[in-house]
PDB file of C-alpha atoms and ligand atoms in Angstrom:
ATOM      1  CA  MET T 487       0.000   0.000   0.000  1.00 98.00           C
ATOM      2  CA  HIS T 488       1.362   3.402  -1.035  1.00 98.00           C
ATOM      3  CA  VAL T 489       0.532   6.354   1.230  1.00 98.00           C
ATOM      4  CA  ILE T 490       0.983  10.016   0.257  1.00 98.00           C
ATOM      5  CA  TYR T 491       0.753  12.973   2.594  1.00 97.00           C
ATOM      6  CA  GLY T 492       0.824  16.331   0.821  1.00 95.00           C
ATOM      7  CA  GLY T 493       1.267  19.887   1.960  1.00 93.00           C
ATOM      8  CA  THR T 494       3.179  23.061   1.377  1.00 93.00           C
ATOM      9  CA  PHE T 495       5.669  22.248   4.160  1.00 96.00           C
ATOM     10  CA  ASP T 496       6.796  25.878   4.422  1.00 95.00           C
ATOM     11  CA  PRO T 497       8.619  24.776   6.540  1.00 97.00           C
ATOM     12  CA  ILE T 498       8.249  21.102   7.528  1.00 97.00           C
ATOM     13  CA  HIS T 499       7.816  20.829  11.319  1.00 98.00           C
ATOM     14  CA  HIS T 500       7.389  18.244  14.073  1.00 98.00           C
ATOM     15  CA  GLY T 501       3.566  18.371  13.737  1.00 97.00           C
ATOM     16  CA  HIS T 502       3.902  17.029  10.177  1.00 97.00           C
ATOM     17  CA  LEU T 503       6.628  14.517  11.072  1.00 97.00           C
ATOM     18  CA  ARG T 504       4.817  13.176  14.102  1.00 97.00           C
ATOM     19  CA  LEU T 505       1.622  12.706  12.060  1.00 97.00           C
ATOM     20  CA  ALA T 506       3.551  10.904   9.320  1.00 98.00           C
ATOM     21  CA  ILE T 507       4.959   8.420  11.867  1.00 97.00           C
ATOM     22  CA  GLU T 508       1.515   7.985  13.418  1.00 97.00           C
ATOM     23  CA  LEU T 509       0.080   7.253   9.943  1.00 98.00           C
ATOM     24  CA  LYS T 510       2.749   4.653   9.278  1.00 97.00           C
ATOM     25  CA  ASP T 511       1.785   2.797  12.453  1.00 97.00           C
ATOM     26  CA  ARG T 512      -1.960   3.153  12.120  1.00 97.00           C
ATOM     27  CA  LEU T 513      -2.138   2.261   8.431  1.00 98.00           C
ATOM     28  CA  GLY T 514       0.299  -0.647   8.786  1.00 97.00           C
ATOM     29  CA  VAL T 515       2.781   0.478   6.133  1.00 98.00           C
ATOM     30  CA  SER T 516       6.548   0.661   6.206  1.00 97.00           C
ATOM     31  CA  GLU T 517       6.767   3.988   4.414  1.00 97.00           C
ATOM     32  CA  VAL T 518       4.873   7.273   3.987  1.00 98.00           C
ATOM     33  CA  SER T 519       5.662   9.672   1.116  1.00 98.00           C
ATOM     34  CA  LEU T 520       5.648  13.383   1.818  1.00 98.00           C
ATOM     35  CA  VAL T 521       4.610  15.289  -1.310  1.00 97.00           C
ATOM     36  CA  PRO T 522       5.402  19.011  -1.311  1.00 95.00           C
ATOM     37  CA  SER T 523       3.020  21.026  -3.475  1.00 91.00           C
ATOM     38  CA  HIS T 524       3.616  24.114  -5.554  1.00 83.00           C
ATOM     39  CA  ILE T 525       2.644  27.104  -3.464  1.00 71.00           C
ATOM     40  CA  PRO T 526      -0.453  28.610  -5.054  1.00 61.00           C
ATOM     41  CA  PRO T 527       0.062  32.223  -6.201  1.00 55.00           C
ATOM     42  CA  HIS T 528      -2.312  33.641  -3.563  1.00 58.00           C
ATOM     43  CA  ARG T 529       0.027  32.517  -0.765  1.00 62.00           C
ATOM     44  CA  GLY T 530       2.305  35.500  -1.498  1.00 59.00           C
ATOM     45  CA  ASP T 531       6.070  35.406  -1.600  1.00 61.00           C
ATOM     46  CA  THR T 532       7.119  35.645   2.056  1.00 62.00           C
ATOM     47  CA  GLY T 533       7.907  31.938   2.345  1.00 85.00           C
ATOM     48  CA  ALA T 534      10.626  29.692   0.979  1.00 92.00           C
ATOM     49  CA  THR T 535      11.015  28.735  -2.673  1.00 91.00           C
ATOM     50  CA  SER T 536       9.997  25.285  -3.874  1.00 91.00           C
ATOM     51  CA  ALA T 537      13.647  24.216  -3.995  1.00 93.00           C
ATOM     52  CA  GLN T 538      14.192  25.413  -0.405  1.00 95.00           C
ATOM     53  CA  ARG T 539      11.051  23.661   0.900  1.00 96.00           C
ATOM     54  CA  LEU T 540      12.192  20.468  -0.808  1.00 96.00           C
ATOM     55  CA  HIS T 541      15.682  20.785   0.624  1.00 97.00           C
ATOM     56  CA  MET T 542      14.281  21.254   4.168  1.00 98.00           C
ATOM     57  CA  LEU T 543      12.019  18.216   3.742  1.00 98.00           C
ATOM     58  CA  ARG T 544      14.982  16.100   2.671  1.00 98.00           C
ATOM     59  CA  LEU T 545      16.958  17.211   5.708  1.00 98.00           C
ATOM     60  CA  ALA T 546      13.999  16.445   7.980  1.00 98.00           C
ATOM     61  CA  VAL T 547      13.530  12.873   6.762  1.00 97.00           C
ATOM     62  CA  ALA T 548      17.235  12.067   6.377  1.00 96.00           C
ATOM     63  CA  GLU T 549      17.351  10.158   9.652  1.00 84.00           C
ATOM     64  CA  GLU T 550      13.886   8.632   9.455  1.00 92.00           C
ATOM     65  CA  SER T 551      13.896   5.501   7.332  1.00 90.00           C
ATOM     66  CA  GLY T 552      10.096   5.231   7.083  1.00 96.00           C
ATOM     67  CA  LEU T 553       9.580   8.675   5.564  1.00 98.00           C
ATOM     68  CA  VAL T 554      10.420   9.568   1.983  1.00 98.00           C
ATOM     69  CA  VAL T 555      10.052  12.713  -0.092  1.00 98.00           C
ATOM     70  CA  ASP T 556       8.271  12.586  -3.441  1.00 98.00           C
ATOM     71  CA  ASP T 557       9.021  15.736  -5.450  1.00 96.00           C
ATOM     72  CA  ARG T 558       6.837  14.961  -8.479  1.00 96.00           C
ATOM     73  CA  GLU T 559       4.566  18.019  -8.002  1.00 94.00           C
ATOM     74  CA  LEU T 560       7.547  20.363  -8.014  1.00 93.00           C
ATOM     75  CA  ARG T 561       8.904  18.732 -11.150  1.00 90.00           C
ATOM     76  CA  ARG T 562       5.635  19.291 -13.042  1.00 86.00           C
ATOM     77  CA  GLU T 563       5.014  22.571 -14.842  1.00 80.00           C
ATOM     78  CA  GLY T 564       2.389  24.866 -13.349  1.00 78.00           C
ATOM     79  CA  ALA T 565      -0.208  24.188 -10.658  1.00 79.00           C
ATOM     80  CA  SER T 566      -0.266  20.832  -8.908  1.00 81.00           C
ATOM     81  CA  TYR T 567      -3.557  18.995  -8.879  1.00 91.00           C
ATOM     82  CA  THR T 568      -3.945  16.000  -6.613  1.00 94.00           C
ATOM     83  CA  ALA T 569      -5.878  14.118  -9.305  1.00 95.00           C
ATOM     84  CA  ASP T 570      -2.875  14.370 -11.659  1.00 95.00           C
ATOM     85  CA  THR T 571      -0.492  13.191  -8.936  1.00 96.00           C
ATOM     86  CA  LEU T 572      -2.688  10.214  -8.118  1.00 97.00           C
ATOM     87  CA  ARG T 573      -3.120   9.346 -11.786  1.00 97.00           C
ATOM     88  CA  GLN T 574       0.661   9.321 -12.247  1.00 96.00           C
ATOM     89  CA  LEU T 575       1.102   7.148  -9.177  1.00 98.00           C
ATOM     90  CA  ARG T 576      -1.669   4.803 -10.240  1.00 98.00           C
ATOM     91  CA  SER T 577      -0.009   4.206 -13.584  1.00 98.00           C
ATOM     92  CA  GLN T 578       3.260   3.415 -11.783  1.00 98.00           C
ATOM     93  CA  LEU T 579       1.708   1.166  -9.155  1.00 97.00           C
ATOM     94  CA  GLY T 580      -0.659  -0.737 -11.452  1.00 97.00           C
ATOM     95  CA  ILE T 581      -4.350  -1.355 -10.847  1.00 96.00           C
ATOM     96  CA  HIS T 582      -4.134  -3.668  -7.829  1.00 97.00           C
ATOM     97  CA  GLU T 583      -1.904  -1.825  -5.353  1.00 98.00           C
ATOM     98  CA  PRO T 584      -3.817   0.159  -2.701  1.00 98.00           C
ATOM     99  CA  LEU T 585      -3.095   3.884  -2.913  1.00 98.00           C
ATOM    100  CA  VAL T 586      -3.940   6.265  -0.054  1.00 98.00           C
ATOM    101  CA  MET T 587      -4.122  10.033   0.048  1.00 98.00           C
ATOM    102  CA  VAL T 588      -4.079  11.728   3.463  1.00 98.00           C
ATOM    103  CA  VAL T 589      -5.923  15.005   4.108  1.00 96.00           C
ATOM    104  CA  GLY T 590      -6.911  16.995   7.184  1.00 93.00           C
ATOM    105  CA  THR T 591     -10.607  17.543   7.965  1.00 94.00           C
ATOM    106  CA  ASP T 592     -10.142  21.234   7.097  1.00 91.00           C
ATOM    107  CA  ALA T 593      -9.074  20.349   3.562  1.00 91.00           C
ATOM    108  CA  PHE T 594     -11.598  17.512   3.246  1.00 96.00           C
ATOM    109  CA  ALA T 595     -14.447  19.919   4.106  1.00 95.00           C
ATOM    110  CA  GLY T 596     -13.912  21.546   0.681  1.00 94.00           C
ATOM    111  CA  PHE T 597     -13.169  18.271  -1.139  1.00 96.00           C
ATOM    112  CA  ASP T 598     -15.978  18.662  -3.691  1.00 95.00           C
ATOM    113  CA  ARG T 599     -14.350  21.870  -4.898  1.00 94.00           C
ATOM    114  CA  TRP T 600     -11.118  20.044  -5.762  1.00 94.00           C
ATOM    115  CA  ARG T 601     -10.460  19.571  -9.434  1.00 93.00           C
ATOM    116  CA  GLU T 602     -11.736  16.153 -10.546  1.00 95.00           C
ATOM    117  CA  TRP T 603     -12.654  15.120  -7.023  1.00 95.00           C
ATOM    118  CA  GLU T 604     -14.845  12.342  -8.364  1.00 96.00           C
ATOM    119  CA  SER T 605     -11.819  10.786 -10.083  1.00 96.00           C
ATOM    120  CA  ILE T 606      -9.782  11.022  -6.885  1.00 97.00           C
ATOM    121  CA  VAL T 607     -11.933   8.451  -5.072  1.00 96.00           C
ATOM    122  CA  GLN T 608     -11.596   6.184  -8.088  1.00 97.00           C
ATOM    123  CA  LEU T 609      -7.835   6.359  -7.933  1.00 98.00           C
ATOM    124  CA  ALA T 610      -7.139   6.204  -4.202  1.00 98.00           C
ATOM    125  CA  HIS T 611      -8.531   5.778  -0.715  1.00 98.00           C
ATOM    126  CA  VAL T 612      -8.847   8.971   1.300  1.00 98.00           C
ATOM    127  CA  VAL T 613      -7.677   9.052   4.908  1.00 98.00           C
ATOM    128  CA  VAL T 614      -9.153  12.032   6.720  1.00 98.00           C
ATOM    129  CA  VAL T 615      -7.197  13.162   9.783  1.00 97.00           C
ATOM    130  CA  ARG T 616      -9.366  14.951  12.316  1.00 94.00           C
ATOM    131  CA  ARG T 617      -8.065  18.445  13.039  1.00 91.00           C
ATOM    132  CA  PRO T 618      -9.462  21.073  15.404  1.00 88.00           C
ATOM    133  CA  GLY T 619     -12.232  23.087  13.785  1.00 88.00           C
ATOM    134  CA  PRO T 620     -15.874  22.842  12.821  1.00 90.00           C
ATOM    135  CA  PRO T 621     -17.378  19.426  12.024  1.00 89.00           C
ATOM    136  CA  LEU T 622     -18.289  18.539   8.423  1.00 92.00           C
ATOM    137  CA  ASP T 623     -21.622  19.888   7.174  1.00 94.00           C
ATOM    138  CA  PRO T 624     -23.850  16.767   7.382  1.00 95.00           C
ATOM    139  CA  GLN T 625     -25.664  17.837   4.171  1.00 96.00           C
ATOM    140  CA  GLY T 626     -22.428  18.348   2.197  1.00 96.00           C
ATOM    141  CA  VAL T 627     -20.699  16.046  -0.281  1.00 97.00           C
ATOM    142  CA  PRO T 628     -17.708  15.263   2.035  1.00 97.00           C
ATOM    143  CA  ALA T 629     -20.005  13.999   4.832  1.00 97.00           C
ATOM    144  CA  LYS T 630     -21.972  11.999   2.259  1.00 97.00           C
ATOM    145  CA  LEU T 631     -18.741  10.435   0.968  1.00 97.00           C
ATOM    146  CA  LEU T 632     -17.825   9.490   4.495  1.00 96.00           C
ATOM    147  CA  ARG T 633     -21.244   7.868   5.038  1.00 96.00           C
ATOM    148  CA  GLU T 634     -21.210   5.994   1.754  1.00 97.00           C
ATOM    149  CA  ARG T 635     -17.547   5.027   1.488  1.00 97.00           C
ATOM    150  CA  GLY T 636     -16.490   5.141   5.135  1.00 97.00           C
ATOM    151  CA  VAL T 637     -14.691   2.189   6.712  1.00 98.00           C
ATOM    152  CA  GLY T 638     -14.032   1.714  10.418  1.00 95.00           C
ATOM    153  CA  GLU T 639     -10.535   0.244  10.333  1.00 96.00           C
ATOM    154  CA  SER T 640      -7.374   0.533   8.284  1.00 97.00           C
ATOM    155  CA  GLN T 641      -7.279  -3.164   7.313  1.00 97.00           C
ATOM    156  CA  ALA T 642     -10.080  -2.484   4.822  1.00 98.00           C
ATOM    157  CA  LEU T 643      -7.759  -0.205   2.851  1.00 98.00           C
ATOM    158  CA  HIS T 644      -5.348  -3.067   2.235  1.00 98.00           C
ATOM    159  CA  ARG T 645      -8.113  -5.160   0.682  1.00 97.00           C
ATOM    160  CA  SER T 646      -9.041  -2.810  -2.150  1.00 97.00           C
ATOM    161  CA  PRO T 647      -6.941  -0.538  -4.402  1.00 98.00           C
ATOM    162  CA  TRP T 648      -9.125   2.584  -4.055  1.00 98.00           C
ATOM    163  CA  GLY T 649     -12.535   3.928  -3.073  1.00 97.00           C
ATOM    164  CA  TYR T 650     -12.751   3.961   0.734  1.00 98.00           C
ATOM    165  CA  VAL T 651     -12.697   6.853   3.184  1.00 98.00           C
ATOM    166  CA  LEU T 652     -11.181   6.302   6.641  1.00 98.00           C
ATOM    167  CA  GLU T 653     -11.377   8.867   9.410  1.00 97.00           C
ATOM    168  CA  LEU T 654      -8.511   8.898  11.918  1.00 97.00           C
ATOM    169  CA  ASP T 655      -8.194  10.866  15.120  1.00 95.00           C
ATOM    170  CA  PRO T 656      -4.508  10.653  16.097  1.00 95.00           C
ATOM    171  CA  PRO T 657      -2.969  12.915  18.728  1.00 94.00           C
ATOM    172  CA  LEU T 658      -1.650  16.024  16.963  1.00 94.00           C
ATOM    173  CA  LEU T 659       1.048  18.453  18.033  1.00 95.00           C
ATOM    174  CA  ASP T 660      -0.189  22.031  18.175  1.00 95.00           C
ATOM    175  CA  ILE T 661       2.372  23.419  15.706  1.00 96.00           C
ATOM    176  CA  SER T 662       1.735  25.280  12.459  1.00 94.00           C
ATOM    177  CA  ALA T 663       4.082  26.519   9.758  1.00 96.00           C
ATOM    178  CA  THR T 664       2.377  29.918   9.930  1.00 95.00           C
ATOM    179  CA  ALA T 665       3.234  30.269  13.636  1.00 96.00           C
ATOM    180  CA  ILE T 666       6.809  29.181  12.920  1.00 97.00           C
ATOM    181  CA  ARG T 667       7.222  31.774  10.150  1.00 95.00           C
ATOM    182  CA  GLU T 668       5.770  34.466  12.433  1.00 95.00           C
ATOM    183  CA  ARG T 669       8.120  33.594  15.287  1.00 95.00           C
ATOM    184  CA  ILE T 670      11.177  33.687  13.032  1.00 94.00           C
ATOM    185  CA  GLY T 671       9.956  36.978  11.565  1.00 92.00           C
ATOM    186  CA  GLU T 672       9.967  38.353  15.116  1.00 92.00           C
ATOM    187  CA  GLY T 673      13.507  37.093  15.700  1.00 91.00           C
ATOM    188  CA  ARG T 674      12.407  34.402  18.169  1.00 92.00           C
ATOM    189  CA  SER T 675      13.651  30.818  18.418  1.00 91.00           C
ATOM    190  CA  VAL T 676      11.630  27.939  16.971  1.00 95.00           C
ATOM    191  CA  ARG T 677      13.833  25.199  18.388  1.00 94.00           C
ATOM    192  CA  TYR T 678      11.994  21.947  19.239  1.00 96.00           C
ATOM    193  CA  LEU T 679       9.122  22.886  16.910  1.00 98.00           C
ATOM    194  CA  LEU T 680      11.066  21.461  13.978  1.00 97.00           C
ATOM    195  CA  PRO T 681      14.217  19.367  13.471  1.00 97.00           C
ATOM    196  CA  ASP T 682      17.468  21.140  14.412  1.00 96.00           C
ATOM    197  CA  SER T 683      18.863  20.409  10.942  1.00 96.00           C
ATOM    198  CA  VAL T 684      15.961  22.342   9.390  1.00 97.00           C
ATOM    199  CA  TRP T 685      16.263  25.212  11.863  1.00 96.00           C
ATOM    200  CA  ARG T 686      19.992  25.531  11.138  1.00 94.00           C
ATOM    201  CA  GLU T 687      19.309  25.593   7.404  1.00 95.00           C
ATOM    202  CA  ILE T 688      16.593  28.255   7.802  1.00 95.00           C
ATOM    203  CA  CYS T 689      19.116  30.440   9.600  1.00 93.00           C
ATOM    204  CA  ARG T 690      21.920  29.712   7.155  1.00 92.00           C
ATOM    205  CA  LEU T 691      19.711  30.691   4.225  1.00 92.00           C
ATOM    206  CA  GLY T 692      18.108  33.599   6.096  1.00 91.00           C
ATOM    207  CA  LEU T 693      14.571  32.332   5.438  1.00 93.00           C
ATOM    208  CA  TYR T 694      11.402  33.881   6.889  1.00 93.00           C
ATOM    209  CA  GLY T 695      13.192  36.753   8.637  1.00 88.00           C
ATOM    210  CA  ALA T 696      15.858  37.023  11.292  1.00 76.00           C
ATOM    211  CA  CYS T 697      17.308  34.180  13.362  1.00 78.00           C
ATOM    212  CA  PRO T 698      18.226  35.023  16.945  1.00 73.00           C
ATOM    213  CA  ASP T 699      21.981  35.181  17.531  1.00 69.00           C
ATOM    214  CA  GLY T 700      23.555  32.206  19.228  1.00 57.00           C
ATOM    215  CA  ASN T 701      20.310  30.276  19.430  1.00 55.00           C
ATOM    216  CA  VAL T 702      20.737  27.882  16.577  1.00 59.00           C
TER     217      VAL T 702
HETATM  218  P1  ATP I1028       0.399  26.718   7.283  1.00 85.27           P
HETATM  219  O1  ATP I1028       0.385  27.137   8.725  1.00 85.27           O
HETATM  220  O2  ATP I1028       1.395  27.430   6.417  1.00 85.27           O
HETATM  221  O3  ATP I1028      -0.976  26.607   6.660  1.00 85.27           O
HETATM  222  P2  ATP I1028       0.694  23.959   8.103  1.00 85.27           P
HETATM  223  O4  ATP I1028       1.643  23.807   9.219  1.00 85.27           O
HETATM  224  O5  ATP I1028      -0.775  23.857   8.392  1.00 85.27           O
HETATM  225  O6  ATP I1028       1.009  25.247   7.272  1.00 85.27           O
HETATM  226  P3  ATP I1028       0.814  22.549   5.559  1.00 85.27           P
HETATM  227  O7  ATP I1028       2.125  22.332   4.926  1.00 85.27           O
HETATM  228  O8  ATP I1028      -0.144  23.458   4.938  1.00 85.27           O
HETATM  229  O9  ATP I1028       1.160  22.873   7.095  1.00 85.27           O
HETATM  230  O10 ATP I1028       0.091  21.201   5.846  1.00 85.27           O
HETATM  231  C1  ATP I1028       0.399  19.955   5.340  1.00 85.27           C
HETATM  232  C2  ATP I1028      -0.569  18.981   5.930  1.00 85.27           C
HETATM  233  O11 ATP I1028      -0.240  18.795   7.313  1.00 85.27           O
HETATM  234  C3  ATP I1028      -2.031  19.422   5.889  1.00 85.27           C
HETATM  235  O12 ATP I1028      -2.826  18.293   5.582  1.00 85.27           O
HETATM  236  C4  ATP I1028      -2.289  19.885   7.295  1.00 85.27           C
HETATM  237  O13 ATP I1028      -3.656  19.675   7.631  1.00 85.27           O
HETATM  238  C5  ATP I1028      -1.372  19.008   8.123  1.00 85.27           C
HETATM  239  N1  ATP I1028      -0.863  19.607   9.355  1.00 85.27           N
HETATM  240  C6  ATP I1028      -0.425  20.835   9.554  1.00 85.27           C
HETATM  241  N2  ATP I1028      -0.018  21.032  10.831  1.00 85.27           N
HETATM  242  C7  ATP I1028      -0.214  19.864  11.459  1.00 85.27           C
HETATM  243  C8  ATP I1028      -0.004  19.399  12.808  1.00 85.27           C
HETATM  244  N3  ATP I1028       0.459  20.195  13.771  1.00 85.27           N
HETATM  245  N4  ATP I1028      -0.312  18.119  13.076  1.00 85.27           N
HETATM  246  C9  ATP I1028      -0.817  17.314  12.112  1.00 85.27           C
HETATM  247  N5  ATP I1028      -1.048  17.694  10.846  1.00 85.27           N
HETATM  248  C10 ATP I1028      -0.755  18.938  10.512  1.00 85.27           C
END
């Protein structure tokens, strides 16, 4: 079973890494692929470049054998659509191998606005990780998908290549990339919120603002 966990990772932090490990255990796989996305134009240009985000991800997973980085969305021209990524993976994996895409409840709440969302559930399973925030609208398409395609345990995902939705409620660390960027912008330390190797690289490259002296 192939599991992908996408995000902007601007920068990667311990909240992401901890969830990835938790997913590995709970889904019963030996590896989870982190897939950095192109930053959509509306995000502005205060963050890191695609190459820098990718570099930080590689540093972060260097000592973690069960996590790998898949840079296919950065190698494609233009916007990255999940449906295209899953289609590429499906053609590599063949029709029998289970494929899983992980999303947070916040992202899943707008799932029916994703490009080709109907194809997505015919290419992969969707694992929805519960995040703080409002519950799904019971009348909406995402809640309907969960009712119609929902499974109660991860073993079901191994038995079919695509088509199921599994909700998980793992413990999450209260860390966000936005808060990290803000702290660095204010010249404060972000140690222990992300790997030291990533923090050192942020300071070396002068990303997101000013690093505090002697605190790296
Ligand atoms: P930003 O604050 O810039 O929006 P972020 O920290 O939320 O960033 P993203 O790179 O946008 O991170 O998120 C990648 C994925 O990780 C998303 O599915 C998001 O829901 C999830 N995620 C973000 N923070 C955490 C966390 N602390 N624990 C678990 N999952 C998280």
